[in-house]
Short mmCIF file of C-alpha atoms in Angstrom, two decimals:
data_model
loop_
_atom_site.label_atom_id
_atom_site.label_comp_id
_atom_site.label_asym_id
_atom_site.label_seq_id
_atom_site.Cartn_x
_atom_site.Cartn_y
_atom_site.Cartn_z
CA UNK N 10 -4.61 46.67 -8.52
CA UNK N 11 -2.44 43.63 -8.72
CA UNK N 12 1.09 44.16 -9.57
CA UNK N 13 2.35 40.61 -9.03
CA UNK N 14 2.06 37.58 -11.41
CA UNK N 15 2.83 34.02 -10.28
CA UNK N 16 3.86 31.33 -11.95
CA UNK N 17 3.15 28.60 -12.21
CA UNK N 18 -0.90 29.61 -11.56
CA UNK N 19 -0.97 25.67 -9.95
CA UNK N 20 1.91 22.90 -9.29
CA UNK N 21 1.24 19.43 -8.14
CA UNK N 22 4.27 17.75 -6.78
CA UNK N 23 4.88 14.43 -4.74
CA UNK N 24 5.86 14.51 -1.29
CA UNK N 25 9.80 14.94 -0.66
CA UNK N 26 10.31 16.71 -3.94
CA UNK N 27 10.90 20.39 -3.94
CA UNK N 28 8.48 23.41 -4.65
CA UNK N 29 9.19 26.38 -6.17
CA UNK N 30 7.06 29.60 -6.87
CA UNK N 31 7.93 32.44 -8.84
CA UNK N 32 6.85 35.75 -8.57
CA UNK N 33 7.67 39.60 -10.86
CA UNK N 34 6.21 42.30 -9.89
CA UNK N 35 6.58 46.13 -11.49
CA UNK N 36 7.58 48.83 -9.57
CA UNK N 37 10.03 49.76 -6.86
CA UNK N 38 9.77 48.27 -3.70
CA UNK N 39 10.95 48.22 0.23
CA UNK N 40 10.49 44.51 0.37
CA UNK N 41 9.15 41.31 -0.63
CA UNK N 42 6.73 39.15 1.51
CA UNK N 43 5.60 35.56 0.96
CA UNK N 44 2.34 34.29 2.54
CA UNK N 45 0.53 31.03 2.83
CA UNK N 46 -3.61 30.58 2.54
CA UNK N 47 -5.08 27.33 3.43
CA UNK N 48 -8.50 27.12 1.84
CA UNK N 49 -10.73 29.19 3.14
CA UNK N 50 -8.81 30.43 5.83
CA UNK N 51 -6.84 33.53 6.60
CA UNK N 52 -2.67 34.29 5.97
CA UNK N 53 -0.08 33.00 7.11
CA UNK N 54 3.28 35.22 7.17
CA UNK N 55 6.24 33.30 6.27
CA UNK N 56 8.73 35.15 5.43
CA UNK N 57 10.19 38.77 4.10
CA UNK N 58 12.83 39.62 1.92
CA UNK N 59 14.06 43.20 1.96
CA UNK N 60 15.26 45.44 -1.48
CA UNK N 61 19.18 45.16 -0.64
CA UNK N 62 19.02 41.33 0.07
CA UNK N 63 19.18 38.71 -2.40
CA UNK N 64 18.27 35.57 -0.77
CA UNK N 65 16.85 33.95 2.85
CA UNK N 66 16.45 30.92 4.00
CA UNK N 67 13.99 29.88 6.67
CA UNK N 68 13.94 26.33 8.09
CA UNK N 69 12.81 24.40 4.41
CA UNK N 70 12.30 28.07 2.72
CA UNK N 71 14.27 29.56 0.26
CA UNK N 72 13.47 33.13 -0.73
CA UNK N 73 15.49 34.93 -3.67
CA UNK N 74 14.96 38.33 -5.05
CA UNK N 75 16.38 39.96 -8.27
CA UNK N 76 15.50 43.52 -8.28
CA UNK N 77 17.03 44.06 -11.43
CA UNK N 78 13.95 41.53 -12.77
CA UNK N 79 11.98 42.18 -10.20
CA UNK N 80 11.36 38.68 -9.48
CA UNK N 81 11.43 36.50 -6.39
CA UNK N 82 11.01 32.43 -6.14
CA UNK N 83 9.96 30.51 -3.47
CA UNK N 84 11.50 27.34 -2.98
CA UNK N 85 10.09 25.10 -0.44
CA UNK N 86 12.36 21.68 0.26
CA UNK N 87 11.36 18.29 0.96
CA UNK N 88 7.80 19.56 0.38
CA UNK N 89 4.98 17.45 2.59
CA UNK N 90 0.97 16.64 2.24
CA UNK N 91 0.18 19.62 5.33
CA UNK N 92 2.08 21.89 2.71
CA UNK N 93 -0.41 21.72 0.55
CA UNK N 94 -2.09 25.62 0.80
CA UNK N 95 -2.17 28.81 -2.11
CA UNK N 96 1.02 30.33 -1.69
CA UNK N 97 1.10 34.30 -2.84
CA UNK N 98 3.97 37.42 -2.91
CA UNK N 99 3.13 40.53 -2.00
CA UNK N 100 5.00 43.30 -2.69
CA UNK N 101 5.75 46.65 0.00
CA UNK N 102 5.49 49.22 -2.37
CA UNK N 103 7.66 52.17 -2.06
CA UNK N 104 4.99 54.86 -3.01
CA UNK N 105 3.31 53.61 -0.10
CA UNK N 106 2.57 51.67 3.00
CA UNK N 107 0.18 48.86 1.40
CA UNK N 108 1.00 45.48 0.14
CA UNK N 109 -0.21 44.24 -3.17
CA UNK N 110 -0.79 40.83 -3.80
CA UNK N 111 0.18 38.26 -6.46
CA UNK N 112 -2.36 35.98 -7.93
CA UNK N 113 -1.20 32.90 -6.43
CA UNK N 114 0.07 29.43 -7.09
CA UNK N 115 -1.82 26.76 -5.41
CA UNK N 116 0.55 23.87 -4.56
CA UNK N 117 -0.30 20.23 -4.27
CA UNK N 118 1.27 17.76 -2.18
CA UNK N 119 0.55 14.33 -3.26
CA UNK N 120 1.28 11.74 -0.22
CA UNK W 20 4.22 35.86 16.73
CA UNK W 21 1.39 38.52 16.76
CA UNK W 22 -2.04 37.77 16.64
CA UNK W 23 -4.91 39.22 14.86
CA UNK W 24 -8.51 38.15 15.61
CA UNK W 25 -11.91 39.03 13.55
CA UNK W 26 -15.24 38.69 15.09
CA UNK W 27 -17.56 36.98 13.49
CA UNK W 28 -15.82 34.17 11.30
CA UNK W 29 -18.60 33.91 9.53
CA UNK W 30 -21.75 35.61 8.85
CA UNK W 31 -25.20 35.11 6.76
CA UNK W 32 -26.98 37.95 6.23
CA UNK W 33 -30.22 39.37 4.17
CA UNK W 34 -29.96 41.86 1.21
CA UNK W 35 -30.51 44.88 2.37
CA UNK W 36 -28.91 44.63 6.09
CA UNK W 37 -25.86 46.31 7.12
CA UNK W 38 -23.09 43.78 8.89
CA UNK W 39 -20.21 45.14 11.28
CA UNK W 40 -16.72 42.91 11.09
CA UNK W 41 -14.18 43.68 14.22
CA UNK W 42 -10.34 43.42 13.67
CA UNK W 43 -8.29 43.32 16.52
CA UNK W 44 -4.37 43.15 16.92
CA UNK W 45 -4.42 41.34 20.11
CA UNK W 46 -0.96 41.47 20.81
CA UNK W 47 0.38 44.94 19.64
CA UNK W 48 -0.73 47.74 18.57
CA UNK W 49 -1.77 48.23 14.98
CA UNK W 50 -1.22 51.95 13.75
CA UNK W 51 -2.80 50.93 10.67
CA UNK W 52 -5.14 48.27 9.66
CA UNK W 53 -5.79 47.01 6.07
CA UNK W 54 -9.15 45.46 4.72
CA UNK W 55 -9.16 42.73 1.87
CA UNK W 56 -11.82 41.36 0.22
CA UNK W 57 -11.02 37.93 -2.01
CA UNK W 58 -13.32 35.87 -4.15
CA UNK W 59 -13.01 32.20 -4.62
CA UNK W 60 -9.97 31.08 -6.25
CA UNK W 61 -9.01 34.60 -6.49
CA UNK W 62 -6.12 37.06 -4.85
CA UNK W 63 -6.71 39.49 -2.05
CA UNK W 64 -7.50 43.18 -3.22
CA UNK W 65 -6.93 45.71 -0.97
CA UNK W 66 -10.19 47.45 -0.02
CA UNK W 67 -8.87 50.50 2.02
CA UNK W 68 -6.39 51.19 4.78
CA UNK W 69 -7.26 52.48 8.12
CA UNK W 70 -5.02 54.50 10.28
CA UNK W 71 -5.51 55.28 13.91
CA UNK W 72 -7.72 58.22 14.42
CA UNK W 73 -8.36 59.66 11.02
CA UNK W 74 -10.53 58.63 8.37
CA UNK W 75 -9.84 55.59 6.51
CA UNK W 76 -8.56 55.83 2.65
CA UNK W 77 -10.24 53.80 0.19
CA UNK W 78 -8.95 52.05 -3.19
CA UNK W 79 -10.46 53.48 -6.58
CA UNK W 80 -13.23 51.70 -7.13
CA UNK W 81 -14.10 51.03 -3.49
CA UNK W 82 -17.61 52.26 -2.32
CA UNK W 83 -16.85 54.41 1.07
CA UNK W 84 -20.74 54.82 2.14
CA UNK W 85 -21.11 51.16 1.73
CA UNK W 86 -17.90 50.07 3.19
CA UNK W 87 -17.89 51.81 6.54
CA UNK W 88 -14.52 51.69 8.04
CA UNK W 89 -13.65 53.15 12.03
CA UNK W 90 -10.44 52.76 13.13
CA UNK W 91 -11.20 54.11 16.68
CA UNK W 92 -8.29 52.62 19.15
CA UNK W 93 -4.58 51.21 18.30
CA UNK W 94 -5.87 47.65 18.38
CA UNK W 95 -9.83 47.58 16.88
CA UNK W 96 -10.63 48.65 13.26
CA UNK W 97 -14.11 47.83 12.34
CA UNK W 98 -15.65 47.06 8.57
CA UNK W 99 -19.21 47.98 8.05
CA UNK W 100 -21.04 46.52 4.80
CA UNK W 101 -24.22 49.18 4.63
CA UNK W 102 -27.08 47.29 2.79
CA UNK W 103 -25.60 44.65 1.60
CA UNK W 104 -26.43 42.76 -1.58
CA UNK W 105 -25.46 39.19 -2.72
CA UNK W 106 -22.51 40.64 -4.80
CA UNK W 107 -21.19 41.67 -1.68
CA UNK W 108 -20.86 37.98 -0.25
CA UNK W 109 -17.01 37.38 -0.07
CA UNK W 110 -14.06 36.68 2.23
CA UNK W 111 -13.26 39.55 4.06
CA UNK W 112 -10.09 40.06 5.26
CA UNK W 113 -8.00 42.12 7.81
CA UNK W 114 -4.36 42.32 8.83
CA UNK W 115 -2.04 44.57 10.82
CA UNK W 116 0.98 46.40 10.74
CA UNK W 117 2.67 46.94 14.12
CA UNK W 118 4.18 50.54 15.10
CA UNK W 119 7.62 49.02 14.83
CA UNK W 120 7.16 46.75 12.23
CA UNK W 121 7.17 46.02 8.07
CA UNK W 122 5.52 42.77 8.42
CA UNK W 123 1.49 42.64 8.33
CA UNK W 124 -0.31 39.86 10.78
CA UNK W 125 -3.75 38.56 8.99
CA UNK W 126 -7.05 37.87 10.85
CA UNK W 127 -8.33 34.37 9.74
CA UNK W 128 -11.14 36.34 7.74
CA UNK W 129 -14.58 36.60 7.81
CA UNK W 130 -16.85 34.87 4.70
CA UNK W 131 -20.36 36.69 4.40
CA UNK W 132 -22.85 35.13 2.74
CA UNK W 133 -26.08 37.91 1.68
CA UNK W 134 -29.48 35.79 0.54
#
């Protein structure tokens, strides 16, 4: 089952403003991943956030993770038209080895 | 960065026929494998995850005579749907986890299509 909710479900922004995606999930967890889906195509790893960190940055990412909400955000910087894709969290559960997946938010990047 | 293939991308099938998806870590070696389905517009759910050499373990509500999963070598896990129906037609998914490693590398999926 899905433990992760997204929000906002869909964002359309213009290109050079900033992106960001938030995720909360329910239980206990080793770490936090955030993936990118172009339509109809398979994931993309881009980056994971373990339980004792708080925030990482790579290149125009900015992951952030509150265990005490259990919430991340994904901010994405000077946001572009190729960035357009579904973005979703997935969780590492503690009670086991599997990842479960957030519903999504599919971001538009107007040029 | 690691790479994980699936063979075929995409495959259209009739009801009743049984269709075989490969997953390979080409790369590394893939202790255990995962299998997705996803609908349109819609998250992944896990189907079942398949370790190395043992049988594969399914999520509740997941079909294991119809969803044949053999995880035979450290790099090749393969999905079988058994008579497939037109409710089966989806985007199937795989992705690995390295021996070493947290992160899981996705195949670029495979969308059947049952007439």
């Amino acid at each position: 089952s899905q433990q992760g909710e997204e929000d906002p479900q869909a964002l359309s922004i213009q290109e050079g403003e900033n992106a960001t995606m938030n995720c909360s999930y329910k239980t206990s967890i080793n770490n936090l991943q955030w993936y990118r889906q172009n339509s109809g195509r398979g994931l993309v790893h881009l980056i994971l956030i373990r339980s004792n960190e708080r925030e990482k940055h790579s290149g125009r990412l900015r992951v952030t993770l509150d265990t005490s909400k259990k919430s991340s955000s994904l901010l994405i910087t000077a946001s572009r038209a190729a960035d357009t894709a579904s973005y979703f969290c997935a969780t590492d559960e503690t009670s086991g080895s599997r990842l479960t997946f957030g519903e999504g938010t599919q971001l538009t990047v107007n040029p | 960065g690691a790479v994980v293939s699936q063979h075929p991308s995409w495959v259209i099938c009739k009801s009743g026929t049984s269709v075989k998806i490969e997953c390979r870590s080409l790369d590394f070696q893939a202790t255990t494998m995962f299998w997705y389905r996803q609908f349109p517009k819609q998250s992944l759910m896990l189907m079942a995850t398949s370790n190395e050499g043992s049988k594969a373990t399914y999520e509740q509500g997941v079909e294991k005579d119809k969803f044949l999963i053999n995880h035979a070598s450290l790099t090749l896990s393969t999905l079988t749907v058994t008579s497939a129906h037109p409710e089966d037609s989806s985007f199937y998914i795989c992705s690995a986890r390295s021996t070493r490693g947290e992160t899981q590398y996705f195949g670029p999926g495979t969308r059947l299509l049952v007439l």
